[in-house]
Amino acid sequence: MGITSWAPAGIGGRAEPVEHGVWLDASHVRPLPGADYSHIPTRTISAAGKQSWTLQDLPHRPGTRLIHVIGCHPGTPLTLDQTLDALRQPRTVPCHTCKAATSLPT
């Protein structure tokens, strides 16, 4: 599922509709009254060895990094082991916006 928006196409500069796929945490969306969402596919991200997180270096805070649930911030996908290894490093924390900590095993 995606969101359709207008984007420039080609050299002529004409705008054409383009679908953009997005990942959203349930806390970032709300249903429209009266809309039927039963046909919209949903997926949960499994922590069982899947590539489900990304790592962001913060240039304005050298040495500080954030772990994100995939879709919150672009980046190379990380496996669970890579994510846990990164979190063991000093100044690496889970993102509060996407609630990355809740997607990790306790």
One Martini backbone bead per residue (centre of mass of N, CA, C, O) as a GRO file, in nm:
protein
  106
    1MET     BB    1   0.101   0.032   0.016
    2GLY     BB    2   0.024   0.380  -0.063
    3ILE     BB    3   0.111   0.707  -0.170
    4THR     BB    4  -0.023   0.956  -0.369
    5SER     BB    5   0.174   1.171  -0.579
    6TRP     BB    6   0.338   1.441  -0.715
    7ALA     BB    7   0.577   1.429  -0.994
    8PRO     BB    8   0.833   1.482  -1.178
    9ALA     BB    9   0.857   1.413  -1.544
   10GLY     BB   10   1.114   1.454  -1.691
   11ILE     BB   11   1.200   1.720  -1.903
   12GLY     BB   12   0.911   1.871  -1.920
   13GLY     BB   13   0.790   1.889  -1.610
   14ARG     BB   14   0.576   1.704  -1.567
   15ALA     BB   15   0.314   1.588  -1.379
   16GLU     BB   16   0.292   1.277  -1.194
   17PRO     BB   17   0.173   1.005  -1.062
   18VAL     BB   18   0.304   0.865  -0.749
   19GLU     BB   19   0.395   0.587  -0.567
   20HIS     BB   20   0.445   0.565  -0.209
   21GLY     BB   21   0.599   0.381   0.018
   22VAL     BB   22   0.508   0.303   0.365
   23TRP     BB   23   0.605   0.317   0.711
   24LEU     BB   24   0.389   0.276   1.000
   25ASP     BB   25   0.308   0.348   1.301
   26ALA     BB   26   0.020   0.334   1.478
   27SER     BB   27   0.082   0.614   1.633
   28HIS     BB   28   0.075   0.784   1.333
   29VAL     BB   29  -0.228   0.688   1.303
   30ARG     BB   30  -0.571   0.728   1.176
   31PRO     BB   31  -0.886   0.679   1.122
   32LEU     BB   32  -1.143   0.723   0.913
   33PRO     BB   33  -1.453   0.791   0.920
   34GLY     BB   34  -1.614   0.510   0.762
   35ALA     BB   35  -1.373   0.343   0.690
   36ASP     BB   36  -1.245   0.060   0.511
   37TYR     BB   37  -0.963  -0.163   0.630
   38SER     BB   38  -0.982  -0.482   0.563
   39HIS     BB   39  -0.794  -0.473   0.279
   40ILE     BB   40  -0.545  -0.392   0.440
   41PRO     BB   41  -0.231  -0.462   0.474
   42THR     BB   42  -0.041  -0.613   0.741
   43ARG     BB   43   0.267  -0.575   0.938
   44THR     BB   44   0.495  -0.727   1.139
   45ILE     BB   45   0.791  -0.702   1.312
   46SER     BB   46   1.036  -0.933   1.337
   47ALA     BB   47   1.309  -1.031   1.557
   48ALA     BB   48   1.374  -1.314   1.405
   49GLY     BB   49   1.638  -1.227   1.206
   50LYS     BB   50   1.547  -0.977   1.089
   51GLN     BB   51   1.535  -0.683   0.896
   52SER     BB   52   1.435  -0.408   1.133
   53TRP     BB   53   1.682  -0.198   1.134
   54THR     BB   54   1.849   0.119   1.196
   55LEU     BB   55   2.135   0.343   1.159
   56GLN     BB   56   2.218   0.666   1.315
   57ASP     BB   57   2.417   0.931   1.260
   58LEU     BB   58   2.497   1.225   1.451
   59PRO     BB   59   2.646   1.511   1.337
   60HIS     BB   60   2.573   1.707   1.592
   61ARG     BB   61   2.670   1.424   1.762
   62PRO     BB   62   2.942   1.292   1.797
   63GLY     BB   63   2.902   0.937   1.855
   64THR     BB   64   2.598   0.943   1.802
   65ARG     BB   65   2.331   0.692   1.804
   66LEU     BB   66   2.046   0.552   1.625
   67ILE     BB   67   1.780   0.332   1.665
   68HIS     BB   68   1.558   0.199   1.415
   69VAL     BB   69   1.281   0.133   1.277
   70ILE     BB   70   1.194   0.036   0.995
   71GLY     BB   71   1.098   0.356   0.835
   72CYS     BB   72   1.194   0.599   1.012
   73HIS     BB   73   1.495   0.563   0.890
   74PRO     BB   74   1.721   0.568   0.671
   75GLY     BB   75   1.893   0.256   0.586
   76THR     BB   76   2.067  -0.007   0.670
   77PRO     BB   77   1.982  -0.306   0.738
   78LEU     BB   78   1.935  -0.486   1.044
   79THR     BB   79   1.991  -0.719   1.253
   80LEU     BB   80   1.957  -0.823   1.562
   81ASP     BB   81   2.259  -0.859   1.627
   82GLN     BB   82   2.352  -0.581   1.519
   83THR     BB   83   2.172  -0.414   1.706
   84LEU     BB   84   2.278  -0.519   1.980
   85ASP     BB   85   2.572  -0.440   1.930
   86ALA     BB   86   2.521  -0.135   1.899
   87LEU     BB   87   2.386  -0.096   2.189
   88ARG     BB   88   2.668  -0.164   2.341
   89GLN     BB   89   2.747   0.105   2.261
   90PRO     BB   90   2.836   0.402   2.314
   91ARG     BB   91   2.591   0.635   2.234
   92THR     BB   92   2.355   0.415   2.190
   93VAL     BB   93   2.009   0.455   2.094
   94PRO     BB   94   1.682   0.440   2.096
   95CYS     BB   95   1.414   0.548   1.942
   96HIS     BB   96   1.129   0.729   2.046
   97THR     BB   97   0.941   0.764   1.800
   98CYS     BB   98   0.946   0.436   1.710
   99LYS     BB   99   1.002   0.247   1.950
  100ALA     BB  100   1.254   0.044   1.932
  101ALA     BB  101   1.262  -0.096   2.213
  102THR     BB  102   0.984  -0.259   2.168
  103SER     BB  103   1.119  -0.446   1.923
  104LEU     BB  104   1.288  -0.575   2.140
  105PRO     BB  105   1.419  -0.798   2.322
  106THR     BB  106   1.444  -0.859   2.683
   0.00000   0.00000   0.00000
